[in-house]
Amino acid sequence: MELEPEVRDWPEQLPTERFATAAFYIDLLAEQGPLLSEPYSRQLDGKLRELRFHLDRQSGSRTGSPAAGGSCC
């Protein structure tokens, strides 16, 4: 899976519990790629997708597109 630098660095700034939650959903997207549908992922434009999840009571989303190998984010 290919990540943009700001997406790759963002989880590392989270407290441990929130990092674990974000990592779970990032791994889910890595496993299912473009087959991951709502409510977890939403297609924005072409191959551009948004990963959607909650951290505690706050919504979180990260945007990405499939890498050359077909992975996303």
PDB file of N, CA, C and O in Angstrom:
ATOM      1  N   MET A   1       0.840  -1.164   0.000  1.00  0.00           N
ATOM      2  CA  MET A   1       0.000   0.000   0.000  1.00  0.00           C
ATOM      3  C   MET A   1       0.890   1.233   0.000  1.00  0.00           C
ATOM      4  O   MET A   1       1.864   1.303   0.731  1.00  0.00           O
ATOM      5  N   GLU A   2       0.547   2.179  -0.833  1.00  0.00           N
ATOM      6  CA  GLU A   2       1.306   3.419  -0.926  1.00  0.00           C
ATOM      7  C   GLU A   2       0.564   4.515  -0.183  1.00  0.00           C
ATOM      8  O   GLU A   2      -0.623   4.721  -0.383  1.00  0.00           O
ATOM      9  N   LEU A   3       1.271   5.220   0.711  1.00  0.00           N
ATOM     10  CA  LEU A   3       0.668   6.290   1.501  1.00  0.00           C
ATOM     11  C   LEU A   3       1.334   7.617   1.183  1.00  0.00           C
ATOM     12  O   LEU A   3       2.540   7.679   0.981  1.00  0.00           O
ATOM     13  N   GLU A   4       0.533   8.657   1.172  1.00  0.00           N
ATOM     14  CA  GLU A   4       1.077  10.005   1.074  1.00  0.00           C
ATOM     15  C   GLU A   4       1.807  10.308   2.388  1.00  0.00           C
ATOM     16  O   GLU A   4       1.420   9.799   3.435  1.00  0.00           O
ATOM     17  N   PRO A   5       2.864  11.134   2.369  1.00  0.00           N
ATOM     18  CA  PRO A   5       3.625  11.414   3.600  1.00  0.00           C
ATOM     19  C   PRO A   5       2.758  11.899   4.764  1.00  0.00           C
ATOM     20  O   PRO A   5       2.933  11.451   5.896  1.00  0.00           O
ATOM     21  N   GLU A   6       1.813  12.802   4.497  1.00  0.00           N
ATOM     22  CA  GLU A   6       0.991  13.306   5.598  1.00  0.00           C
ATOM     23  C   GLU A   6       0.068  12.229   6.165  1.00  0.00           C
ATOM     24  O   GLU A   6      -0.248  12.236   7.349  1.00  0.00           O
ATOM     25  N   VAL A   7      -0.325  11.290   5.333  1.00  0.00           N
ATOM     26  CA  VAL A   7      -1.151  10.177   5.801  1.00  0.00           C
ATOM     27  C   VAL A   7      -0.291   9.203   6.592  1.00  0.00           C
ATOM     28  O   VAL A   7      -0.685   8.716   7.646  1.00  0.00           O
ATOM     29  N   ARG A   8       0.899   8.937   6.118  1.00  0.00           N
ATOM     30  CA  ARG A   8       1.810   8.012   6.793  1.00  0.00           C
ATOM     31  C   ARG A   8       2.226   8.536   8.168  1.00  0.00           C
ATOM     32  O   ARG A   8       2.309   7.788   9.135  1.00  0.00           O
ATOM     33  N   ASP A   9       2.470   9.831   8.275  1.00  0.00           N
ATOM     34  CA  ASP A   9       2.950  10.421   9.530  1.00  0.00           C
ATOM     35  C   ASP A   9       1.841  10.663  10.545  1.00  0.00           C
ATOM     36  O   ASP A   9       2.095  10.691  11.743  1.00  0.00           O
ATOM     37  N   TRP A  10       0.622  10.864  10.082  1.00  0.00           N
ATOM     38  CA  TRP A  10      -0.488  11.221  10.963  1.00  0.00           C
ATOM     39  C   TRP A  10      -0.722  10.228  12.102  1.00  0.00           C
ATOM     40  O   TRP A  10      -0.809  10.647  13.259  1.00  0.00           O
ATOM     41  N   PRO A  11      -0.813   8.909  11.860  1.00  0.00           N
ATOM     42  CA  PRO A  11      -1.094   7.989  12.973  1.00  0.00           C
ATOM     43  C   PRO A  11      -0.018   7.992  14.049  1.00  0.00           C
ATOM     44  O   PRO A  11      -0.305   7.768  15.226  1.00  0.00           O
ATOM     45  N   GLU A  12       1.214   8.259  13.665  1.00  0.00           N
ATOM     46  CA  GLU A  12       2.314   8.250  14.631  1.00  0.00           C
ATOM     47  C   GLU A  12       2.182   9.353  15.676  1.00  0.00           C
ATOM     48  O   GLU A  12       2.788   9.282  16.730  1.00  0.00           O
ATOM     49  N   GLN A  13       1.366  10.352  15.415  1.00  0.00           N
ATOM     50  CA  GLN A  13       1.161  11.453  16.341  1.00  0.00           C
ATOM     51  C   GLN A  13       0.015  11.173  17.322  1.00  0.00           C
ATOM     52  O   GLN A  13      -0.229  11.969  18.223  1.00  0.00           O
ATOM     53  N   LEU A  14      -0.670  10.066  17.150  1.00  0.00           N
ATOM     54  CA  LEU A  14      -1.836   9.737  17.978  1.00  0.00           C
ATOM     55  C   LEU A  14      -1.431   9.026  19.269  1.00  0.00           C
ATOM     56  O   LEU A  14      -0.427   8.307  19.290  1.00  0.00           O
ATOM     57  N   PRO A  15      -2.251   9.174  20.314  1.00  0.00           N
ATOM     58  CA  PRO A  15      -2.041   8.354  21.514  1.00  0.00           C
ATOM     59  C   PRO A  15      -2.189   6.869  21.153  1.00  0.00           C
ATOM     60  O   PRO A  15      -2.816   6.528  20.146  1.00  0.00           O
ATOM     61  N   THR A  16      -1.648   5.990  21.966  1.00  0.00           N
ATOM     62  CA  THR A  16      -1.590   4.559  21.665  1.00  0.00           C
ATOM     63  C   THR A  16      -2.940   3.952  21.279  1.00  0.00           C
ATOM     64  O   THR A  16      -3.037   3.243  20.277  1.00  0.00           O
ATOM     65  N   GLU A  17      -3.990   4.210  22.041  1.00  0.00           N
ATOM     66  CA  GLU A  17      -5.305   3.621  21.731  1.00  0.00           C
ATOM     67  C   GLU A  17      -5.833   4.105  20.386  1.00  0.00           C
ATOM     68  O   GLU A  17      -6.377   3.322  19.606  1.00  0.00           O
ATOM     69  N   ARG A  18      -5.685   5.370  20.117  1.00  0.00           N
ATOM     70  CA  ARG A  18      -6.165   5.916  18.838  1.00  0.00           C
ATOM     71  C   ARG A  18      -5.307   5.412  17.681  1.00  0.00           C
ATOM     72  O   ARG A  18      -5.811   5.167  16.593  1.00  0.00           O
ATOM     73  N   PHE A  19      -4.012   5.266  17.917  1.00  0.00           N
ATOM     74  CA  PHE A  19      -3.132   4.715  16.892  1.00  0.00           C
ATOM     75  C   PHE A  19      -3.579   3.303  16.520  1.00  0.00           C
ATOM     76  O   PHE A  19      -3.650   2.955  15.346  1.00  0.00           O
ATOM     77  N   ALA A  20      -3.891   2.494  17.527  1.00  0.00           N
ATOM     78  CA  ALA A  20      -4.330   1.116  17.279  1.00  0.00           C
ATOM     79  C   ALA A  20      -5.622   1.095  16.459  1.00  0.00           C
ATOM     80  O   ALA A  20      -5.772   0.274  15.548  1.00  0.00           O
ATOM     81  N   THR A  21      -6.536   1.995  16.758  1.00  0.00           N
ATOM     82  CA  THR A  21      -7.796   2.067  16.006  1.00  0.00           C
ATOM     83  C   THR A  21      -7.530   2.464  14.560  1.00  0.00           C
ATOM     84  O   THR A  21      -8.029   1.829  13.620  1.00  0.00           O
ATOM     85  N   ALA A  22      -6.739   3.505  14.358  1.00  0.00           N
ATOM     86  CA  ALA A  22      -6.422   3.951  13.005  1.00  0.00           C
ATOM     87  C   ALA A  22      -5.692   2.849  12.233  1.00  0.00           C
ATOM     88  O   ALA A  22      -5.996   2.588  11.071  1.00  0.00           O
ATOM     89  N   ALA A  23      -4.747   2.172  12.892  1.00  0.00           N
ATOM     90  CA  ALA A  23      -3.993   1.100  12.242  1.00  0.00           C
ATOM     91  C   ALA A  23      -4.914  -0.039  11.813  1.00  0.00           C
ATOM     92  O   ALA A  23      -4.722  -0.623  10.738  1.00  0.00           O
ATOM     93  N   PHE A  24      -5.925  -0.347  12.629  1.00  0.00           N
ATOM     94  CA  PHE A  24      -6.880  -1.398  12.272  1.00  0.00           C
ATOM     95  C   PHE A  24      -7.561  -1.071  10.945  1.00  0.00           C
ATOM     96  O   PHE A  24      -7.651  -1.912  10.051  1.00  0.00           O
ATOM     97  N   TYR A  25      -8.044   0.164  10.802  1.00  0.00           N
ATOM     98  CA  TYR A  25      -8.762   0.542   9.586  1.00  0.00           C
ATOM     99  C   TYR A  25      -7.825   0.704   8.391  1.00  0.00           C
ATOM    100  O   TYR A  25      -8.205   0.382   7.262  1.00  0.00           O
ATOM    101  N   ILE A  26      -6.616   1.154   8.624  1.00  0.00           N
ATOM    102  CA  ILE A  26      -5.638   1.236   7.540  1.00  0.00           C
ATOM    103  C   ILE A  26      -5.301  -0.168   7.044  1.00  0.00           C
ATOM    104  O   ILE A  26      -5.232  -0.424   5.840  1.00  0.00           O
ATOM    105  N   ASP A  27      -5.129  -1.120   7.966  1.00  0.00           N
ATOM    106  CA  ASP A  27      -4.871  -2.509   7.587  1.00  0.00           C
ATOM    107  C   ASP A  27      -6.060  -3.110   6.848  1.00  0.00           C
ATOM    108  O   ASP A  27      -5.882  -3.874   5.898  1.00  0.00           O
ATOM    109  N   LEU A  28      -7.270  -2.773   7.294  1.00  0.00           N
ATOM    110  CA  LEU A  28      -8.477  -3.263   6.628  1.00  0.00           C
ATOM    111  C   LEU A  28      -8.500  -2.792   5.176  1.00  0.00           C
ATOM    112  O   LEU A  28      -8.790  -3.562   4.258  1.00  0.00           O
ATOM    113  N   LEU A  29      -8.159  -1.537   4.958  1.00  0.00           N
ATOM    114  CA  LEU A  29      -8.099  -1.006   3.599  1.00  0.00           C
ATOM    115  C   LEU A  29      -6.987  -1.675   2.799  1.00  0.00           C
ATOM    116  O   LEU A  29      -7.166  -1.988   1.627  1.00  0.00           O
ATOM    117  N   ALA A  30      -5.850  -1.916   3.441  1.00  0.00           N
ATOM    118  CA  ALA A  30      -4.743  -2.576   2.747  1.00  0.00           C
ATOM    119  C   ALA A  30      -5.139  -3.980   2.290  1.00  0.00           C
ATOM    120  O   ALA A  30      -4.765  -4.422   1.208  1.00  0.00           O
ATOM    121  N   GLU A  31      -5.909  -4.682   3.123  1.00  0.00           N
ATOM    122  CA  GLU A  31      -6.340  -6.040   2.796  1.00  0.00           C
ATOM    123  C   GLU A  31      -7.397  -6.062   1.698  1.00  0.00           C
ATOM    124  O   GLU A  31      -7.349  -6.892   0.801  1.00  0.00           O
ATOM    125  N   GLN A  32      -8.373  -5.166   1.767  1.00  0.00           N
ATOM    126  CA  GLN A  32      -9.514  -5.214   0.856  1.00  0.00           C
ATOM    127  C   GLN A  32      -9.416  -4.230  -0.302  1.00  0.00           C
ATOM    128  O   GLN A  32     -10.145  -4.354  -1.278  1.00  0.00           O
ATOM    129  N   GLY A  33      -8.521  -3.253  -0.185  1.00  0.00           N
ATOM    130  CA  GLY A  33      -8.317  -2.285  -1.266  1.00  0.00           C
ATOM    131  C   GLY A  33      -9.611  -1.634  -1.717  1.00  0.00           C
ATOM    132  O   GLY A  33     -10.458  -1.284  -0.896  1.00  0.00           O
ATOM    133  N   PRO A  34      -9.792  -1.494  -3.020  1.00  0.00           N
ATOM    134  CA  PRO A  34     -10.979  -0.809  -3.530  1.00  0.00           C
ATOM    135  C   PRO A  34     -12.283  -1.571  -3.282  1.00  0.00           C
ATOM    136  O   PRO A  34     -13.357  -1.031  -3.509  1.00  0.00           O
ATOM    137  N   LEU A  35     -12.193  -2.800  -2.797  1.00  0.00           N
ATOM    138  CA  LEU A  35     -13.413  -3.554  -2.479  1.00  0.00           C
ATOM    139  C   LEU A  35     -13.996  -3.155  -1.131  1.00  0.00           C
ATOM    140  O   LEU A  35     -15.136  -3.505  -0.824  1.00  0.00           O
ATOM    141  N   LEU A  36     -13.236  -2.431  -0.334  1.00  0.00           N
ATOM    142  CA  LEU A  36     -13.734  -1.962   0.961  1.00  0.00           C
ATOM    143  C   LEU A  36     -14.742  -0.845   0.703  1.00  0.00           C
ATOM    144  O   LEU A  36     -14.420   0.179   0.129  1.00  0.00           O
ATOM    145  N   SER A  37     -15.972  -1.068   1.126  1.00  0.00           N
ATOM    146  CA  SER A  37     -17.037  -0.109   0.822  1.00  0.00           C
ATOM    147  C   SER A  37     -17.481   0.643   2.078  1.00  0.00           C
ATOM    148  O   SER A  37     -16.909   0.496   3.147  1.00  0.00           O
ATOM    149  N   GLU A  38     -18.519   1.442   1.906  1.00  0.00           N
ATOM    150  CA  GLU A  38     -19.075   2.197   3.031  1.00  0.00           C
ATOM    151  C   GLU A  38     -19.612   1.230   4.065  1.00  0.00           C
ATOM    152  O   GLU A  38     -20.064   0.156   3.715  1.00  0.00           O
ATOM    153  N   PRO A  39     -19.489   1.552   5.304  1.00  0.00           N
ATOM    154  CA  PRO A  39     -19.175   2.855   5.871  1.00  0.00           C
ATOM    155  C   PRO A  39     -17.680   3.084   6.072  1.00  0.00           C
ATOM    156  O   PRO A  39     -17.289   4.120   6.579  1.00  0.00           O
ATOM    157  N   TYR A  40     -16.835   2.143   5.680  1.00  0.00           N
ATOM    158  CA  TYR A  40     -15.399   2.246   5.946  1.00  0.00           C
ATOM    159  C   TYR A  40     -14.640   3.062   4.905  1.00  0.00           C
ATOM    160  O   TYR A  40     -13.644   3.690   5.216  1.00  0.00           O
ATOM    161  N   SER A  41     -15.056   3.004   3.677  1.00  0.00           N
ATOM    162  CA  SER A  41     -14.354   3.666   2.589  1.00  0.00           C
ATOM    163  C   SER A  41     -15.380   4.195   1.595  1.00  0.00           C
ATOM    164  O   SER A  41     -16.430   3.591   1.395  1.00  0.00           O
ATOM    165  N   ARG A  42     -15.053   5.332   0.988  1.00  0.00           N
ATOM    166  CA  ARG A  42     -15.963   5.929   0.027  1.00  0.00           C
ATOM    167  C   ARG A  42     -15.160   6.403  -1.170  1.00  0.00           C
ATOM    168  O   ARG A  42     -14.093   6.995  -1.022  1.00  0.00           O
ATOM    169  N   GLN A  43     -15.673   6.120  -2.366  1.00  0.00           N
ATOM    170  CA  GLN A  43     -15.020   6.582  -3.582  1.00  0.00           C
ATOM    171  C   GLN A  43     -15.319   8.065  -3.758  1.00  0.00           C
ATOM    172  O   GLN A  43     -16.469   8.486  -3.694  1.00  0.00           O
ATOM    173  N   LEU A  44     -14.266   8.854  -3.973  1.00  0.00           N
ATOM    174  CA  LEU A  44     -14.444  10.297  -4.145  1.00  0.00           C
ATOM    175  C   LEU A  44     -14.451  10.689  -5.614  1.00  0.00           C
ATOM    176  O   LEU A  44     -15.344  11.382  -6.068  1.00  0.00           O
ATOM    177  N   ASP A  45     -13.428  10.241  -6.352  1.00  0.00           N
ATOM    178  CA  ASP A  45     -13.314  10.614  -7.756  1.00  0.00           C
ATOM    179  C   ASP A  45     -12.366   9.636  -8.433  1.00  0.00           C
ATOM    180  O   ASP A  45     -11.204   9.535  -8.024  1.00  0.00           O
ATOM    181  N   GLY A  46     -12.842   8.928  -9.422  1.00  0.00           N
ATOM    182  CA  GLY A  46     -11.990   7.948 -10.106  1.00  0.00           C
ATOM    183  C   GLY A  46     -11.476   6.919  -9.126  1.00  0.00           C
ATOM    184  O   GLY A  46     -12.249   6.249  -8.453  1.00  0.00           O
ATOM    185  N   LYS A  47     -10.158   6.810  -8.983  1.00  0.00           N
ATOM    186  CA  LYS A  47      -9.559   5.852  -8.060  1.00  0.00           C
ATOM    187  C   LYS A  47      -9.303   6.455  -6.680  1.00  0.00           C
ATOM    188  O   LYS A  47      -8.801   5.775  -5.799  1.00  0.00           O
ATOM    189  N   LEU A  48      -9.639   7.718  -6.511  1.00  0.00           N
ATOM    190  CA  LEU A  48      -9.428   8.386  -5.235  1.00  0.00           C
ATOM    191  C   LEU A  48     -10.487   7.935  -4.232  1.00  0.00           C
ATOM    192  O   LEU A  48     -11.681   7.994  -4.493  1.00  0.00           O
ATOM    193  N   ARG A  49     -10.027   7.445  -3.063  1.00  0.00           N
ATOM    194  CA  ARG A  49     -10.934   6.935  -2.035  1.00  0.00           C
ATOM    195  C   ARG A  49     -10.669   7.636  -0.714  1.00  0.00           C
ATOM    196  O   ARG A  49      -9.584   8.139  -0.468  1.00  0.00           O
ATOM    197  N   GLU A  50     -11.668   7.641   0.130  1.00  0.00           N
ATOM    198  CA  GLU A  50     -11.568   8.204   1.463  1.00  0.00           C
ATOM    199  C   GLU A  50     -11.799   7.085   2.473  1.00  0.00           C
ATOM    200  O   GLU A  50     -12.814   6.400   2.415  1.00  0.00           O
ATOM    201  N   LEU A  51     -10.844   6.888   3.377  1.00  0.00           N
ATOM    202  CA  LEU A  51     -10.983   5.922   4.461  1.00  0.00           C
ATOM    203  C   LEU A  51     -11.693   6.634   5.603  1.00  0.00           C
ATOM    204  O   LEU A  51     -11.276   7.698   6.031  1.00  0.00           O
ATOM    205  N   ARG A  52     -12.799   6.048   6.094  1.00  0.00           N
ATOM    206  CA  ARG A  52     -13.640   6.709   7.094  1.00  0.00           C
ATOM    207  C   ARG A  52     -13.711   5.859   8.356  1.00  0.00           C
ATOM    208  O   ARG A  52     -13.984   4.672   8.285  1.00  0.00           O
ATOM    209  N   PHE A  53     -13.488   6.495   9.513  1.00  0.00           N
ATOM    210  CA  PHE A  53     -13.576   5.781  10.787  1.00  0.00           C
ATOM    211  C   PHE A  53     -13.690   6.783  11.917  1.00  0.00           C
ATOM    212  O   PHE A  53     -13.527   7.988  11.715  1.00  0.00           O
ATOM    213  N   HIS A  54     -13.976   6.293  13.112  1.00  0.00           N
ATOM    214  CA  HIS A  54     -14.099   7.138  14.297  1.00  0.00           C
ATOM    215  C   HIS A  54     -12.970   6.835  15.277  1.00  0.00           C
ATOM    216  O   HIS A  54     -12.598   5.681  15.467  1.00  0.00           O
ATOM    217  N   LEU A  55     -12.441   7.873  15.875  1.00  0.00           N
ATOM    218  CA  LEU A  55     -11.495   7.752  16.964  1.00  0.00           C
ATOM    219  C   LEU A  55     -12.212   8.309  18.189  1.00  0.00           C
ATOM    220  O   LEU A  55     -12.411   9.507  18.286  1.00  0.00           O
ATOM    221  N   ASP A  56     -12.617   7.414  19.087  1.00  0.00           N
ATOM    222  CA  ASP A  56     -13.457   7.799  20.210  1.00  0.00           C
ATOM    223  C   ASP A  56     -14.723   8.444  19.661  1.00  0.00           C
ATOM    224  O   ASP A  56     -15.421   7.840  18.898  1.00  0.00           O
ATOM    225  N   ARG A  57     -14.967   9.688  19.984  1.00  0.00           N
ATOM    226  CA  ARG A  57     -16.180  10.360  19.503  1.00  0.00           C
ATOM    227  C   ARG A  57     -15.900  11.269  18.317  1.00  0.00           C
ATOM    228  O   ARG A  57     -16.778  11.970  17.851  1.00  0.00           O
ATOM    229  N   GLN A  58     -14.674  11.272  17.840  1.00  0.00           N
ATOM    230  CA  GLN A  58     -14.303  12.125  16.716  1.00  0.00           C
ATOM    231  C   GLN A  58     -14.244  11.303  15.440  1.00  0.00           C
ATOM    232  O   GLN A  58     -13.742  10.189  15.434  1.00  0.00           O
ATOM    233  N   SER A  59     -14.762  11.860  14.360  1.00  0.00           N
ATOM    234  CA  SER A  59     -14.658  11.204  13.065  1.00  0.00           C
ATOM    235  C   SER A  59     -13.274  11.449  12.506  1.00  0.00           C
ATOM    236  O   SER A  59     -12.678  12.494  12.725  1.00  0.00           O
ATOM    237  N   GLY A  60     -12.792  10.473  11.771  1.00  0.00           N
ATOM    238  CA  GLY A  60     -11.508  10.628  11.100  1.00  0.00           C
ATOM    239  C   GLY A  60     -11.647  10.168   9.675  1.00  0.00           C
ATOM    240  O   GLY A  60     -12.433   9.285   9.372  1.00  0.00           O
ATOM    241  N   SER A  61     -10.916  10.786   8.782  1.00  0.00           N
ATOM    242  CA  SER A  61     -10.905  10.308   7.407  1.00  0.00           C
ATOM    243  C   SER A  61      -9.570  10.655   6.788  1.00  0.00           C
ATOM    244  O   SER A  61      -8.949  11.662   7.126  1.00  0.00           O
ATOM    245  N   ARG A  62      -9.123   9.798   5.909  1.00  0.00           N
ATOM    246  CA  ARG A  62      -7.894  10.011   5.167  1.00  0.00           C
ATOM    247  C   ARG A  62      -8.192   9.679   3.723  1.00  0.00           C
ATOM    248  O   ARG A  62      -8.924   8.747   3.414  1.00  0.00           O
ATOM    249  N   THR A  63      -7.589  10.429   2.825  1.00  0.00           N
ATOM    250  CA  THR A  63      -7.852  10.272   1.409  1.00  0.00           C
ATOM    251  C   THR A  63      -6.630   9.701   0.721  1.00  0.00           C
ATOM    252  O   THR A  63      -5.514  10.059   1.054  1.00  0.00           O
ATOM    253  N   GLY A  64      -6.870   8.806  -0.251  1.00  0.00           N
ATOM    254  CA  GLY A  64      -5.767   8.215  -1.001  1.00  0.00           C
ATOM    255  C   GLY A  64      -6.242   7.617  -2.290  1.00  0.00           C
ATOM    256  O   GLY A  64      -7.434   7.567  -2.560  1.00  0.00           O
ATOM    257  N   SER A  65      -5.330   7.147  -3.079  1.00  0.00           N
ATOM    258  CA  SER A  65      -5.668   6.489  -4.335  1.00  0.00           C
ATOM    259  C   SER A  65      -4.846   5.231  -4.475  1.00  0.00           C
ATOM    260  O   SER A  65      -3.788   5.106  -3.870  1.00  0.00           O
ATOM    261  N   PRO A  66      -5.325   4.272  -5.267  1.00  0.00           N
ATOM    262  CA  PRO A  66      -4.606   2.993  -5.404  1.00  0.00           C
ATOM    263  C   PRO A  66      -3.199   3.189  -5.951  1.00  0.00           C
ATOM    264  O   PRO A  66      -2.972   4.022  -6.820  1.00  0.00           O
ATOM    265  N   ALA A  67      -2.288   2.426  -5.403  1.00  0.00           N
ATOM    266  CA  ALA A  67      -0.912   2.423  -5.892  1.00  0.00           C
ATOM    267  C   ALA A  67      -0.849   1.626  -7.185  1.00  0.00           C
ATOM    268  O   ALA A  67      -1.832   1.011  -7.597  1.00  0.00           O
ATOM    269  N   ALA A  68       0.293   1.583  -7.795  1.00  0.00           N
ATOM    270  CA  ALA A  68       0.454   0.875  -9.070  1.00  0.00           C
ATOM    271  C   ALA A  68       0.016  -0.582  -8.962  1.00  0.00           C
ATOM    272  O   ALA A  68      -0.527  -1.133  -9.894  1.00  0.00           O
ATOM    273  N   GLY A  69       0.221  -1.221  -7.808  1.00  0.00           N
ATOM    274  CA  GLY A  69      -0.147  -2.610  -7.635  1.00  0.00           C
ATOM    275  C   GLY A  69      -1.622  -2.811  -7.329  1.00  0.00           C
ATOM    276  O   GLY A  69      -2.069  -3.923  -7.110  1.00  0.00           O
ATOM    277  N   GLY A  70      -2.395  -1.746  -7.281  1.00  0.00           N
ATOM    278  CA  GLY A  70      -3.826  -1.864  -7.026  1.00  0.00           C
ATOM    279  C   GLY A  70      -4.199  -1.627  -5.574  1.00  0.00           C
ATOM    280  O   GLY A  70      -5.368  -1.570  -5.242  1.00  0.00           O
ATOM    281  N   SER A  71      -3.221  -1.480  -4.677  1.00  0.00           N
ATOM    282  CA  SER A  71      -3.536  -1.191  -3.282  1.00  0.00           C
ATOM    283  C   SER A  71      -3.993   0.255  -3.166  1.00  0.00           C
ATOM    284  O   SER A  71      -3.804   1.039  -4.079  1.00  0.00           O
ATOM    285  N   CYS A  72      -4.561   0.573  -2.059  1.00  0.00           N
ATOM    286  CA  CYS A  72      -5.125   1.913  -1.924  1.00  0.00           C
ATOM    287  C   CYS A  72      -4.558   2.650  -0.737  1.00  0.00           C
ATOM    288  O   CYS A  72      -4.243   2.055   0.278  1.00  0.00           O
ATOM    289  N   CYS A  73      -4.490   3.905  -0.838  1.00  0.00           N
ATOM    290  CA  CYS A  73      -4.214   4.922   0.150  1.00  0.00           C
ATOM    291  C   CYS A  73      -2.831   5.457  -0.007  1.00  0.00           C
ATOM    292  O   CYS A  73      -2.273   6.093   0.715  1.00  0.00           O
TER     293      CYS A  73
END
